[in-house]
């Protein structure tokens, strides 16, 4: 039996409550478990204030109060442990191996049959968490009466996974499926192959023995390269949706710090969040850390190389999918290319794809006028998928502001705005719409 003490109240009341917990544990011949449930943000704040809650609360124990009473804590490290002057037994606890994880899910949800390996590959949660998920599933089934599926399990896992917002990291719930990707076949096929690879990892690496000699290198690392707005982020979302996991978009430029050690600390926090949920990690603007290396001339260069090496190390240990994006592949050091299982190009869309993108981004209920010609837009303006999406929405707002249906002129004006935002020279309007040049898109109010 173990008595559990959590520090969640007034810091000034800690010593009294700690003595009460000790007395209760002693009377019941139980061990005393000290648990610090503060998230990293709270820990950072308490660092500033002069110490963590758990060390402050447990100082009395280190003065001889424990005696023969065992004290158990998961916070036993030099940064957070208040009990370093007591005799210690350190017991490393390893996460479940993939095969054991599959056996766990099989024992808990035998009705899923051949879907169990997919479940084990998607969600690397621990036994207690898995049992909680199964209880949640039972309640969900009792309420709705529908048969349980992989999507239901994903929803329960997501609800059980703690999420703490971090600067530079955005969490997205993926909704887009494969039909949303309008890319060449050569770009789509490696995306689908990467998804299959994750789902088949346990079979190939563990059952078939290919894990030998790989130094725990699991998961999939991918490089997406191409001009802005060509679908790199959307492709990552589609893959996350196919895997049934969240998408974490990481702005690397915001994590890189001029202070020594801060970049590694920021990256470690990102991976800790991702590893709890096996989220798909999307590192945007990877050039911030993976640009071409220069000769090491000073301490700054040495630490920059250490930061890059640290990220590579964490990427290789990550069991999920990690995607790095760049606008120009040539900006990345060629030595890093061998680290990726897949390198995928995202080209500018041609006229046929642009027309399909225009159609994709116009809802069925959009009030289009008879003069709308999407083929003309696609042929006349070589813009990206993201710009087409923005222009579609912009045209709708222009038409709504004028109290009209969406006409071709609204699309043309919206496209012109996209060229202005990108700092590109506008190629002009098609000949039949030349009169739009210099016209105002929204009628002026009259007094």
XYZ file of C-alpha atoms in Angstrom:
447
model
C 0.000 0.000 0.000
C 1.283 3.459 -0.846
C 0.057 6.787 0.483
C 0.137 9.556 -2.115
C 0.933 13.205 -1.342
C 0.334 15.895 -3.942
C 1.304 19.539 -3.505
C -1.586 21.560 -4.967
C -2.502 24.026 -2.212
C -1.112 26.942 -0.254
C 2.707 26.607 -0.141
C 2.705 27.806 3.469
C 0.646 24.789 4.506
C 3.054 22.236 3.012
C 4.909 21.170 6.171
C 1.690 20.377 8.078
C 0.170 18.411 5.229
C 3.424 16.561 4.652
C 3.534 15.480 8.310
C -0.099 14.344 8.063
C 0.705 12.279 4.961
C 3.741 10.785 6.726
C 1.697 9.859 9.803
C -1.031 8.252 7.701
C 1.498 6.225 5.743
C 3.278 5.132 8.937
C 0.005 4.006 10.591
C -0.929 1.937 7.536
C 2.591 0.518 7.125
C 2.669 2.113 3.652
C 5.306 3.779 1.541
C 5.034 7.515 0.933
C 4.757 8.535 -2.719
C 5.657 12.142 -3.472
C 4.226 13.284 -6.772
C 4.975 16.562 -8.539
C 2.329 17.160 -11.199
C 3.323 20.647 -12.217
C 3.786 21.111 -15.931
C 7.027 22.526 -17.300
C 5.646 26.059 -17.466
C 4.809 25.939 -13.760
C 8.217 24.495 -12.975
C 9.901 27.310 -14.860
C 7.836 29.846 -12.942
C 8.650 28.270 -9.604
C 12.338 28.252 -10.550
C 12.108 32.007 -10.832
C 10.268 32.258 -7.531
C 12.961 30.330 -5.703
C 12.250 26.614 -5.992
C 9.832 23.906 -7.064
C 6.817 22.876 -5.034
C 7.976 19.315 -4.439
C 11.452 20.214 -3.112
C 9.984 22.911 -0.868
C 7.360 20.546 0.510
C 9.705 17.667 1.145
C 12.598 19.402 2.865
C 11.366 18.056 6.201
C 11.770 14.495 5.019
C 15.467 14.945 4.380
C 16.017 15.919 8.029
C 15.467 12.436 9.451
C 11.674 12.335 9.495
C 11.533 9.331 7.195
C 13.244 6.775 9.381
C 12.238 3.349 8.133
C 9.474 4.743 5.919
C 10.237 4.288 2.189
C 9.762 7.367 0.046
C 9.016 6.923 -3.655
C 9.193 9.708 -6.206
C 9.446 9.986 -9.964
C 11.153 13.378 -9.657
C 14.498 11.993 -8.478
C 17.011 14.047 -10.406
C 19.437 16.799 -9.585
C 17.097 19.502 -10.843
C 13.985 18.661 -8.869
C 14.718 16.130 -6.108
C 14.826 17.329 -2.472
C 15.934 13.978 -1.083
C 19.454 13.672 -2.428
C 20.938 13.348 1.071
C 18.991 10.129 1.743
C 20.074 6.633 0.643
C 18.776 6.089 -2.849
C 17.818 3.182 -5.053
C 17.354 4.272 -8.673
C 15.166 2.015 -10.773
C 15.067 2.898 -14.489
C 11.632 2.245 -15.961
C 11.623 1.461 -19.654
C 8.670 2.130 -21.920
C 6.866 -0.884 -23.329
C 8.596 -2.492 -26.283
C 6.526 -2.425 -29.491
C 5.723 -6.156 -29.379
C 4.641 -5.881 -25.726
C 2.512 -2.879 -26.634
C 0.762 -4.922 -29.309
C 0.142 -7.748 -26.831
C -1.290 -5.231 -24.351
C -3.820 -3.874 -26.859
C -4.640 -7.424 -27.952
C -5.471 -8.409 -24.380
C -7.561 -5.285 -23.778
C -9.414 -5.160 -27.104
C -9.391 -8.650 -28.611
C -12.487 -7.794 -30.667
C -10.387 -5.560 -32.917
C -8.627 -8.565 -34.423
C -6.226 -7.621 -37.213
C -6.575 -3.909 -36.391
C -4.594 -4.336 -33.160
C -1.178 -3.932 -34.852
C -2.370 -0.613 -36.300
C -3.431 0.473 -32.839
C -0.076 -0.465 -31.311
C 1.794 1.397 -34.046
C -0.297 4.534 -33.659
C -0.498 4.932 -29.885
C 2.566 4.159 -27.713
C 0.789 4.666 -24.408
C 1.540 2.897 -21.143
C -0.593 0.097 -19.592
C -2.453 2.283 -17.082
C -3.305 4.801 -19.786
C -4.427 2.034 -22.128
C -6.772 0.642 -19.472
C -8.199 4.125 -18.917
C -8.826 4.411 -22.643
C -10.661 1.081 -22.662
C -12.877 2.277 -19.808
C -13.609 5.449 -21.752
C -14.491 3.329 -24.778
C -16.933 1.270 -22.715
C -18.689 4.444 -21.570
C -18.782 5.776 -25.128
C -20.292 2.530 -26.379
C -22.871 2.509 -23.594
C -23.925 6.042 -24.533
C -24.001 5.646 -28.295
C -24.505 1.927 -28.773
C -22.315 1.803 -31.883
C -19.533 -0.749 -32.480
C -16.108 0.493 -31.467
C -13.650 1.513 -34.166
C -10.130 2.862 -34.523
C -11.448 6.434 -34.744
C -13.228 6.063 -31.380
C -9.999 4.867 -29.800
C -8.119 7.800 -31.282
C -10.632 10.228 -29.799
C -10.255 8.652 -26.348
C -6.451 8.658 -26.555
C -6.512 12.319 -27.587
C -8.759 13.172 -24.640
C -6.380 11.382 -22.278
C -3.236 12.998 -23.665
C -2.227 16.102 -21.760
C -1.504 19.085 -23.969
C 0.414 22.099 -22.768
C 0.725 24.954 -25.238
C 4.286 25.951 -25.972
C 5.712 28.950 -27.793
C 6.480 28.092 -31.388
C 4.288 24.962 -31.405
C 0.775 24.785 -32.846
C -1.464 21.766 -32.355
C -3.887 20.926 -35.158
C -6.644 18.371 -35.288
C -6.257 16.958 -38.821
C -9.409 16.799 -40.945
C -8.210 16.654 -44.568
C -8.076 13.317 -46.364
C -6.172 12.128 -49.430
C -8.673 13.661 -51.943
C -7.658 17.130 -50.707
C -4.146 16.655 -52.134
C -3.837 17.751 -55.752
C -0.235 16.748 -56.356
C 1.643 14.757 -58.992
C 1.627 11.010 -58.482
C 5.349 11.118 -57.765
C 4.685 13.332 -54.756
C 1.651 11.487 -53.369
C 3.110 7.969 -53.505
C 5.946 8.583 -50.982
C 3.437 10.156 -48.577
C 1.271 7.039 -48.686
C 4.341 4.800 -48.433
C 5.435 6.636 -45.282
C 2.042 6.053 -43.650
C 2.192 2.347 -44.496
C 5.711 2.177 -43.112
C 4.630 3.507 -39.721
C 1.695 1.110 -39.506
C 3.871 -1.873 -40.460
C 6.838 -1.090 -38.219
C 6.198 -3.775 -35.616
C 5.780 -6.470 -38.254
C 8.923 -5.617 -40.213
C 11.276 -4.426 -37.474
C 10.265 -6.723 -34.608
C 8.525 -9.809 -36.015
C 10.827 -10.094 -39.039
C 13.972 -9.029 -37.166
C 14.954 -5.988 -39.221
C 15.411 -3.915 -36.054
C 18.823 -5.516 -35.529
C 21.639 -3.101 -36.224
C 19.368 -0.072 -36.520
C 20.246 1.355 -33.072
C 16.593 1.894 -32.111
C 16.033 3.941 -35.255
C 12.297 3.657 -35.745
C 9.732 6.025 -37.166
C 9.931 7.941 -40.431
C 11.823 11.113 -41.230
C 10.793 13.111 -44.294
C 11.908 16.236 -46.118
C 9.319 18.285 -48.021
C 10.713 20.913 -50.381
C 9.123 23.320 -52.813
C 7.916 26.918 -53.191
C 5.633 28.429 -50.549
C 1.955 27.532 -50.785
C 2.380 24.289 -52.716
C 0.782 22.018 -50.099
C 3.559 20.951 -47.736
C 1.599 21.654 -44.558
C -1.596 20.202 -46.054
C 0.265 17.000 -46.960
C 1.447 16.649 -43.355
C -2.133 17.135 -42.163
C -3.414 14.464 -44.561
C -0.778 12.015 -43.302
C -1.669 12.771 -39.671
C -5.336 12.164 -40.494
C -4.468 8.826 -42.124
C -2.488 7.817 -39.029
C -5.169 9.008 -36.598
C -2.831 11.332 -34.711
C -2.541 15.058 -34.083
C -0.366 17.390 -36.122
C 2.161 19.521 -34.255
C 3.511 22.375 -36.367
C 6.845 23.587 -35.007
C 8.326 26.923 -36.019
C 12.031 26.142 -35.713
C 13.054 29.757 -36.111
C 11.204 30.631 -32.892
C 12.900 27.822 -30.949
C 16.443 28.735 -31.893
C 17.932 30.841 -29.102
C 21.112 32.873 -28.854
C 21.549 31.593 -25.296
C 23.658 28.481 -24.900
C 21.572 25.390 -24.163
C 18.188 27.074 -24.621
C 17.607 25.702 -28.122
C 18.160 22.123 -26.949
C 15.826 22.714 -24.002
C 13.117 24.060 -26.333
C 13.495 21.118 -28.699
C 13.396 18.613 -25.824
C 10.080 20.075 -24.665
C 8.615 19.675 -28.156
C 9.628 16.026 -28.397
C 8.309 15.276 -24.905
C 4.894 16.579 -25.956
C 4.970 14.655 -29.237
C 6.117 11.370 -27.712
C 3.119 11.245 -25.376
C 0.705 11.217 -28.306
C 2.856 10.044 -31.259
C 1.811 13.225 -33.044
C 3.106 13.903 -36.516
C 5.815 16.549 -36.118
C 6.105 19.206 -38.809
C 9.215 21.367 -38.493
C 8.523 24.422 -40.615
C 11.388 26.388 -42.165
C 14.021 23.774 -41.369
C 16.705 26.030 -42.839
C 16.921 27.693 -39.393
C 18.937 24.712 -38.119
C 19.777 22.705 -41.234
C 21.321 25.377 -43.445
C 24.622 24.743 -45.128
C 27.349 24.511 -42.537
C 30.321 26.808 -42.498
C 33.743 26.222 -40.998
C 33.737 26.347 -37.213
C 35.448 29.628 -36.434
C 34.131 30.574 -33.011
C 32.079 29.357 -30.048
C 28.833 30.418 -31.709
C 29.507 28.103 -34.668
C 30.352 25.221 -32.343
C 27.122 25.608 -30.383
C 25.095 25.921 -33.612
C 26.541 22.573 -34.706
C 25.652 21.077 -31.322
C 22.048 22.268 -31.709
C 21.800 20.651 -35.130
C 23.327 17.424 -33.847
C 20.870 17.365 -30.946
C 17.865 17.729 -33.268
C 19.192 14.955 -35.516
C 19.611 12.700 -32.493
C 16.037 13.291 -31.314
C 14.665 12.838 -34.816
C 16.305 9.434 -35.090
C 14.849 8.329 -31.752
C 11.319 9.493 -32.552
C 9.009 6.573 -33.401
C 6.392 8.591 -35.254
C 6.593 10.700 -38.408
C 8.780 13.807 -38.400
C 8.633 16.134 -41.403
C 11.012 18.996 -42.133
C 10.068 21.587 -44.753
C 12.127 23.995 -46.791
C 11.376 26.252 -49.718
C 14.724 25.560 -51.364
C 16.297 22.142 -51.070
C 19.633 23.602 -52.101
C 19.728 25.587 -48.855
C 20.081 22.394 -46.807
C 23.395 20.706 -46.195
C 23.639 17.647 -48.455
C 25.068 15.630 -45.562
C 21.618 15.640 -43.964
C 19.872 14.038 -46.957
C 20.809 10.513 -45.937
C 18.971 11.024 -42.637
C 15.587 11.076 -44.394
C 13.668 7.997 -45.472
C 11.656 10.072 -47.953
C 12.400 13.324 -49.776
C 9.310 14.734 -51.498
C 9.105 17.583 -54.002
C 6.114 19.934 -54.035
C 6.135 21.640 -57.451
C 4.208 24.676 -58.568
C 0.829 23.519 -59.961
C 0.319 23.577 -63.732
C -2.795 25.034 -65.388
C -4.812 21.815 -65.129
C -4.050 21.447 -61.432
C -4.751 25.125 -60.818
C -8.222 24.775 -62.340
C -8.881 21.759 -60.112
C -7.713 23.789 -57.117
C -10.101 26.621 -57.974
C -12.959 24.120 -58.060
C -11.833 22.490 -54.821
C -11.905 25.769 -52.901
C -15.377 26.868 -54.050
C -18.192 25.418 -51.895
C -21.185 23.950 -53.685
C -23.469 26.622 -52.216
C -21.293 29.542 -53.338
C -23.463 31.905 -55.470
C -21.387 31.963 -58.665
C -22.471 34.252 -61.487
C -22.748 32.983 -65.058
C -19.608 34.821 -66.186
C -17.258 32.904 -63.873
C -14.555 31.162 -65.937
C -12.219 29.095 -63.764
C -10.277 27.804 -66.759
C -9.400 31.405 -67.638
C -8.170 32.057 -64.106
C -6.079 28.892 -64.139
C -4.557 29.649 -67.541
C -3.885 33.336 -66.955
C -2.440 33.290 -63.425
C 0.388 30.995 -62.323
C -0.208 31.104 -58.583
C 0.105 28.543 -55.796
C -2.616 26.472 -54.203
C -2.506 28.607 -51.053
C -2.960 31.765 -53.127
C -5.886 30.197 -54.974
C -7.502 29.335 -51.653
C -6.997 32.897 -50.402
C -8.280 34.424 -53.643
C -11.412 32.256 -53.569
C -12.272 33.532 -50.113
C -11.282 37.087 -50.991
C -13.556 37.108 -54.044
C -16.465 35.903 -51.917
C -15.996 38.760 -49.452
C -15.709 41.310 -52.263
C -18.990 40.078 -53.742
C -20.725 40.021 -50.351
C -19.592 43.589 -49.620
C -21.085 44.700 -52.944
C -24.305 42.768 -52.314
C -23.789 40.675 -55.456
C -23.182 37.130 -56.571
C -19.535 36.188 -57.133
C -18.547 37.401 -60.595
C -15.365 36.888 -62.577
C -14.266 40.426 -61.741
C -14.289 39.577 -58.038
C -11.902 36.684 -58.659
C -9.676 38.878 -60.809
C -9.484 41.592 -58.179
C -8.773 39.005 -55.455
C -5.961 37.495 -57.521
C -4.494 40.952 -58.023
C -4.407 41.341 -54.241
C -2.512 38.042 -53.925
C 0.156 39.295 -56.329
C 0.444 42.505 -54.308
C 0.849 40.569 -51.027
C 3.557 38.385 -52.561
C 5.420 41.414 -53.931
C 5.145 40.058 -57.463
C 4.355 42.021 -60.608
C 0.747 41.498 -61.653
C 0.539 40.185 -65.253
C -2.570 42.243 -65.941
C -6.145 41.246 -66.662
C -7.317 39.079 -69.574
C -8.160 41.210 -72.673
C -11.928 40.958 -72.184
C -11.520 42.338 -68.645
C -8.971 45.056 -69.408
C -11.438 47.696 -68.196
C -10.998 46.474 -64.609
C -7.533 48.023 -64.413
C -7.600 50.859 -61.913
C -11.226 50.190 -60.964
C -12.193 49.912 -57.300
C -13.457 46.441 -56.318
C -16.046 47.770 -53.857
C -18.566 50.483 -54.822
C -18.057 53.711 -52.887
C -20.754 54.685 -50.428
C -22.881 57.647 -51.466
C -24.174 60.219 -49.037
